[in-house]
PDB file of C-alpha atoms in Angstrom:
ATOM      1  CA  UNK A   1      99.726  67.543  61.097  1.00 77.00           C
ATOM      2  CA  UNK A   2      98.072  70.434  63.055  1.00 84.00           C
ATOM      3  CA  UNK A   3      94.897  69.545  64.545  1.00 88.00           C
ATOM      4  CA  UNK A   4      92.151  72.581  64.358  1.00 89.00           C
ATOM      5  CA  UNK A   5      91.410  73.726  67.652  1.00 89.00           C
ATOM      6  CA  UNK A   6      88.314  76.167  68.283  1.00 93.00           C
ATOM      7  CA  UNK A   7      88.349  79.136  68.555  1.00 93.00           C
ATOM      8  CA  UNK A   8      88.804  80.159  72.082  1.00 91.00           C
ATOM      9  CA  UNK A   9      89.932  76.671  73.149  1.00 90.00           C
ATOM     10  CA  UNK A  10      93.323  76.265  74.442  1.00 87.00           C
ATOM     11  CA  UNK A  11      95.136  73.289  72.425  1.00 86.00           C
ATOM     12  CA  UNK A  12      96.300  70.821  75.203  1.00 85.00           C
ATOM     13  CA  UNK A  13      92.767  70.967  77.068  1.00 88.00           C
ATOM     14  CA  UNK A  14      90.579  70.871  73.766  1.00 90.00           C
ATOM     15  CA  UNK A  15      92.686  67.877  72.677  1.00 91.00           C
ATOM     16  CA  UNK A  16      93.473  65.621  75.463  1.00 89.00           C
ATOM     17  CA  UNK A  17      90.259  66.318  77.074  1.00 90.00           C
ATOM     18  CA  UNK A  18      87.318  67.366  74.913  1.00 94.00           C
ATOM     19  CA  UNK A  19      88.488  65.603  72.072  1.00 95.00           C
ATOM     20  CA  UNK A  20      88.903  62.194  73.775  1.00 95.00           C
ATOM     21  CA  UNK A  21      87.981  62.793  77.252  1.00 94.00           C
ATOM     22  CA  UNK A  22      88.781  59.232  78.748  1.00 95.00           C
ATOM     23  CA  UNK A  23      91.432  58.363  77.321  1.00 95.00           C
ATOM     24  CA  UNK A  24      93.056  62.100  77.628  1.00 92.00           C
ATOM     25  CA  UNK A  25      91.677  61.957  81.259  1.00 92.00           C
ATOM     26  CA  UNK A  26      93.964  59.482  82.244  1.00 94.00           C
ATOM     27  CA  UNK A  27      96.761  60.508  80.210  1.00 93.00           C
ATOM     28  CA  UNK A  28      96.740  63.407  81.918  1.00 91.00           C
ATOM     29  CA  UNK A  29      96.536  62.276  85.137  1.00 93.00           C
ATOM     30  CA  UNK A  30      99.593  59.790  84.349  1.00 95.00           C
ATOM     31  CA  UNK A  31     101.966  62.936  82.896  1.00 92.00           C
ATOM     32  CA  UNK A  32     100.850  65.081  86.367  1.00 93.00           C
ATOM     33  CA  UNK A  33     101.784  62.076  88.222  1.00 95.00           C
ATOM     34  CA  UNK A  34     105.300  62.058  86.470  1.00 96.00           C
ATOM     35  CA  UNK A  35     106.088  65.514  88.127  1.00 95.00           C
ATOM     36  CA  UNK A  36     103.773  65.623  91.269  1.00 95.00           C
ATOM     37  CA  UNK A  37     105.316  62.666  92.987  1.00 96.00           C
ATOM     38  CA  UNK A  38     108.439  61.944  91.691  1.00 96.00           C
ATOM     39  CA  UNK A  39     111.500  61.232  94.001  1.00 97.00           C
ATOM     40  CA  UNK A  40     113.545  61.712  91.538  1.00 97.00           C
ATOM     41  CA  UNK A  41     116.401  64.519  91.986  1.00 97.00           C
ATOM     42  CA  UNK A  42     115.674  67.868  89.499  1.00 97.00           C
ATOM     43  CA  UNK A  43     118.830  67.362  87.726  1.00 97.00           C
ATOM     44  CA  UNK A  44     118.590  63.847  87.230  1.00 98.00           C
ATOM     45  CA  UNK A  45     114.909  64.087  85.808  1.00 98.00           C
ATOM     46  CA  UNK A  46     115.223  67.294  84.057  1.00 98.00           C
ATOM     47  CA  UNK A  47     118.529  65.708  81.866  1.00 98.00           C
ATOM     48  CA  UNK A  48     116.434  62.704  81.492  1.00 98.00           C
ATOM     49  CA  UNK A  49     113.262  65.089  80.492  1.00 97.00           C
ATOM     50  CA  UNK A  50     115.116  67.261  78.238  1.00 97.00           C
ATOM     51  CA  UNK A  51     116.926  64.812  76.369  1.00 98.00           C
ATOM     52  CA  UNK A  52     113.464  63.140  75.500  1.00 97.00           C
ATOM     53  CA  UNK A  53     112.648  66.982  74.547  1.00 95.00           C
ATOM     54  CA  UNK A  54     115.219  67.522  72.575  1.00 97.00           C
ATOM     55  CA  UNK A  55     114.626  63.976  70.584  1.00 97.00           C
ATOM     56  CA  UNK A  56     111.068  64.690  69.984  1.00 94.00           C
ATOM     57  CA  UNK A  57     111.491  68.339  68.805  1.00 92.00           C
ATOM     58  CA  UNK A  58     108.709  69.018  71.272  1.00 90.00           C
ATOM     59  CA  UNK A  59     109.142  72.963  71.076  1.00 88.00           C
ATOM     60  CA  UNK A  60     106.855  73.281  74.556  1.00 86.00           C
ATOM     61  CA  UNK A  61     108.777  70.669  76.129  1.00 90.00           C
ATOM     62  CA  UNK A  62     112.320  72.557  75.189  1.00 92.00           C
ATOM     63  CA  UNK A  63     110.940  76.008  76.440  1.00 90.00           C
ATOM     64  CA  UNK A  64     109.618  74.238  79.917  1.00 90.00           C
ATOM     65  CA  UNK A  65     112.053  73.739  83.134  1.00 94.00           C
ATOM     66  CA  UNK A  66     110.768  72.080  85.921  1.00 95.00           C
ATOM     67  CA  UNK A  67     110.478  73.726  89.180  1.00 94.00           C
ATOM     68  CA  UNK A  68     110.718  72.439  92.827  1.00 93.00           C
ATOM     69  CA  UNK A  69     110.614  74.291  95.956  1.00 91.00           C
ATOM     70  CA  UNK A  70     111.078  77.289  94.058  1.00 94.00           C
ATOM     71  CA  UNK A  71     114.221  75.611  92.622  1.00 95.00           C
ATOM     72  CA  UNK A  72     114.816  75.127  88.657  1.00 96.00           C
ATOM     73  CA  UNK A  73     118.074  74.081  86.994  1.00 97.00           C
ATOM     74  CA  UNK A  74     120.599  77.161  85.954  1.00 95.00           C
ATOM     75  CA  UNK A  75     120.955  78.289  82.227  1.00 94.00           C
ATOM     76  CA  UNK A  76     122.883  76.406  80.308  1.00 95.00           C
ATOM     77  CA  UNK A  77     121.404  72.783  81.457  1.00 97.00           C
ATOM     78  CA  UNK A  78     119.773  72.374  77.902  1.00 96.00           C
ATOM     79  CA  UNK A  79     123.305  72.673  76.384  1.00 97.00           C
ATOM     80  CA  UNK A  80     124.821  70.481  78.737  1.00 97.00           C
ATOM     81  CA  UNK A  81     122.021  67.852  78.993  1.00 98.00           C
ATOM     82  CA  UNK A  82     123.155  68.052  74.428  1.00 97.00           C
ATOM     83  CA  UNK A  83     126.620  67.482  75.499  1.00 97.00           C
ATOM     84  CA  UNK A  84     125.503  64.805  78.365  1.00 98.00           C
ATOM     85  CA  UNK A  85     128.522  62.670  77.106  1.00 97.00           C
ATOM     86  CA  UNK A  86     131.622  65.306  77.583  1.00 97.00           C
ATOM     87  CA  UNK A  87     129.952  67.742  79.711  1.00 97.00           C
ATOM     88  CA  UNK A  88     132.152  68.123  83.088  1.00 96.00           C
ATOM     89  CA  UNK A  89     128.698  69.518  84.945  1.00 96.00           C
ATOM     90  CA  UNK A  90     126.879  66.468  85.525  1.00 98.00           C
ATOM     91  CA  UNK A  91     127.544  63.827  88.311  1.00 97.00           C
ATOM     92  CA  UNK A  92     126.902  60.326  87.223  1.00 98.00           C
ATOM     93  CA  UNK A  93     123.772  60.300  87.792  1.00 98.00           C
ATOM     94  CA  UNK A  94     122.777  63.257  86.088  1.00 98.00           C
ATOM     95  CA  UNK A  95     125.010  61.700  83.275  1.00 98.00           C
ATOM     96  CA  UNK A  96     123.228  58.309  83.152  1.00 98.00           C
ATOM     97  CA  UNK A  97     119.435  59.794  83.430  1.00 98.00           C
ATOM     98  CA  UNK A  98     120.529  61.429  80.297  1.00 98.00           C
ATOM     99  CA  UNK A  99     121.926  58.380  78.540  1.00 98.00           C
ATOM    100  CA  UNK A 100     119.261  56.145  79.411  1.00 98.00           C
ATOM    101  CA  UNK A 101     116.357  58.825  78.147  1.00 98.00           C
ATOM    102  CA  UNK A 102     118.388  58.911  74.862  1.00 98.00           C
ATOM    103  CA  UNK A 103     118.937  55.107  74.773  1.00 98.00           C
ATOM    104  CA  UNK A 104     115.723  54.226  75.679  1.00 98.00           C
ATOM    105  CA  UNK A 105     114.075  56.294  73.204  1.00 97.00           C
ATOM    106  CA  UNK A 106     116.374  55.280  70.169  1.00 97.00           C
ATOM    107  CA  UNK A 107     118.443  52.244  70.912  1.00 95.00           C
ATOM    108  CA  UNK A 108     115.809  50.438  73.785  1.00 96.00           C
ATOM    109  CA  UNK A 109     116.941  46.729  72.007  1.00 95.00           C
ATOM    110  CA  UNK A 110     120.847  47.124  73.134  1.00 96.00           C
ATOM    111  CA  UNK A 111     120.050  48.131  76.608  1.00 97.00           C
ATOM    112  CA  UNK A 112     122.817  45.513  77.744  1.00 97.00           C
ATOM    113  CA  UNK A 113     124.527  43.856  80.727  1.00 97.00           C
ATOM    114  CA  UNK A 114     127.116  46.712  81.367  1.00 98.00           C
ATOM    115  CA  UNK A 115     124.826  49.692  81.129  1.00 98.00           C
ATOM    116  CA  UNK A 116     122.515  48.081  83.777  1.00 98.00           C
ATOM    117  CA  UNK A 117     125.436  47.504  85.609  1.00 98.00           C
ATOM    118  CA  UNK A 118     126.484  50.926  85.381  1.00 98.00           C
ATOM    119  CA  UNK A 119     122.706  52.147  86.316  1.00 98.00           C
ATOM    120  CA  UNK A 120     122.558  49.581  89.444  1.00 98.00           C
ATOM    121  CA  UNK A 121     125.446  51.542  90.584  1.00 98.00           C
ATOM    122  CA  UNK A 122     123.516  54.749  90.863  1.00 98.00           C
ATOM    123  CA  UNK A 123     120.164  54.095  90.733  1.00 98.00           C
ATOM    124  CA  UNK A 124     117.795  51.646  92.925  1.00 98.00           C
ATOM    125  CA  UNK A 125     115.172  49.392  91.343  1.00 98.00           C
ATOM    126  CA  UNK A 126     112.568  51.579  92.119  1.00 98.00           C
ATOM    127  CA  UNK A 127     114.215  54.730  90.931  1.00 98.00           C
ATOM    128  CA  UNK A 128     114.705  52.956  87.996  1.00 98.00           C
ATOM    129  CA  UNK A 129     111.032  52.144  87.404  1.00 98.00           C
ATOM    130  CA  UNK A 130     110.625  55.290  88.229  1.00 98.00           C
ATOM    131  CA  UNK A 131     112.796  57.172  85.874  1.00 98.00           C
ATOM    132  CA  UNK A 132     111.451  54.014  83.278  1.00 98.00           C
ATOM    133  CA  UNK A 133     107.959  55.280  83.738  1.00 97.00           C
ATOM    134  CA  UNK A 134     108.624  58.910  83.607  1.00 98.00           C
ATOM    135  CA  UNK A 135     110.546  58.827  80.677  1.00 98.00           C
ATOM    136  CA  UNK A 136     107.593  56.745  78.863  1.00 97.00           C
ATOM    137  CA  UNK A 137     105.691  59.576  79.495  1.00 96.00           C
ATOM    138  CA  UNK A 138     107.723  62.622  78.505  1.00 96.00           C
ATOM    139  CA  UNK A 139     108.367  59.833  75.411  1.00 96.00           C
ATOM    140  CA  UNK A 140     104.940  59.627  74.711  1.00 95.00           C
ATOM    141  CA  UNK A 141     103.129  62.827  75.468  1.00 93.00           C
ATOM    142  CA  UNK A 142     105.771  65.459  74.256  1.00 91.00           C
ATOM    143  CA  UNK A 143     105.775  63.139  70.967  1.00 93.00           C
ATOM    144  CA  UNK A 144     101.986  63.317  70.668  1.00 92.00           C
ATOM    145  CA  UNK A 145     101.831  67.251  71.012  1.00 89.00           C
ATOM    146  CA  UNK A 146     105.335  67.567  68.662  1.00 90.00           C
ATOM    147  CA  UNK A 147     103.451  65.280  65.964  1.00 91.00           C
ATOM    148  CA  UNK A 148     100.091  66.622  66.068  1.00 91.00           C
ATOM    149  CA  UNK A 149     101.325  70.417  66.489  1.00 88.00           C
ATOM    150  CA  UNK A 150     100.155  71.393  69.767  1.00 88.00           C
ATOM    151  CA  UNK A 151     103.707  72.799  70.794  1.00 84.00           C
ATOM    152  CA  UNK A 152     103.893  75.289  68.309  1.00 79.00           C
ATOM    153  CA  UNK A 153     100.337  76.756  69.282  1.00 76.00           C
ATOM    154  CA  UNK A 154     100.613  76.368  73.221  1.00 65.00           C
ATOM    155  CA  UNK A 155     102.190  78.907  75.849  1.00 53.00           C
ATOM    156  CA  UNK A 156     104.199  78.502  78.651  1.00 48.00           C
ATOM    157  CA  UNK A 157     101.573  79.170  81.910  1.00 49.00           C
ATOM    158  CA  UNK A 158     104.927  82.004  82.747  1.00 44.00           C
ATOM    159  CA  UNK A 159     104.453  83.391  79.324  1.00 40.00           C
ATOM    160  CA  UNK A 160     100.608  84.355  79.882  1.00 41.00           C
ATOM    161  CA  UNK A 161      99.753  87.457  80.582  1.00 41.00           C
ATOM    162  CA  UNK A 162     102.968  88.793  79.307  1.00 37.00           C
TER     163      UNK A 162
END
């Protein structure tokens, strides 16, 4: 489905805020939060983000690398973050953000004893809450802008002006 935006409007603003300003409102405030104060480390959230990217289709989402004190991840991250399983550039917990993004997304019901295991290893409750929460949102948000076209029709804030 592509939902009409005005024209003139930009498609992310229009929708989650003049179409349903409360609800988008809040949404919006809850993705921002995802990337303003996580604690997460870049590699770690960008294989989780990516992998949710690359299970959605989200076209924006693929394009988009998160940066951090001027720091992103190097070319070729999407292709490992594909290959998270066999790829020799990812520490464990690069590895298991990745994994747990895909497995959470399609396989949440066999999240078992030995995978948390393998998490507790790595990850502290609250990091895992925390990686939990974010990937809810990257689930739900890059979804809702795959499904309803708005990645096809938005641009990259670096890709304005160009």
């Amino acid at each position: 489905m592509q939902i009409d935006i005005p024209e003139g409007s930009e498609p992310i603003p229009y929708v989650w805020g003049d179409m349903v300003p409360k609800i988008g409102q809040a949404a919006s405030v809850f993705s921002l939060s995802v990337y303003e104060y996580s604690t997460l480390g870049l590699r770690e959230f960008e294989a989780a983000r990516l992998r949710i990217a690359q299970i959605n289709g989200c076209l924006f989402c693929l394009d988009w690398r998160t940066e951090r004190d001027g720091e992103k991840v190097e070319e070729g991250f999407l292709d490992a973050v594909t290959q998270w399983r066999t790829t020799d550039t990812f520490e464990e917990r690069t590895r298991l953000a990745a994994e747990y993004a895909e497995r959470y997304t399609l396989d949440h019901h066999h999240l078992d004893d030995e995978f948390w295991d393998r998490m507790k290893a790595h990850y502290s409750q609250a990091e895992i809450v925390e990686l939990t929460m974010s990937i809810g949102s990257w689930l739900a948000f890059g979804r809702l802008n795959h499904v309803l076209g708005l990645d096809s029709v938005c641009v990259l804030p670096s890709a304005q002006g160009q």
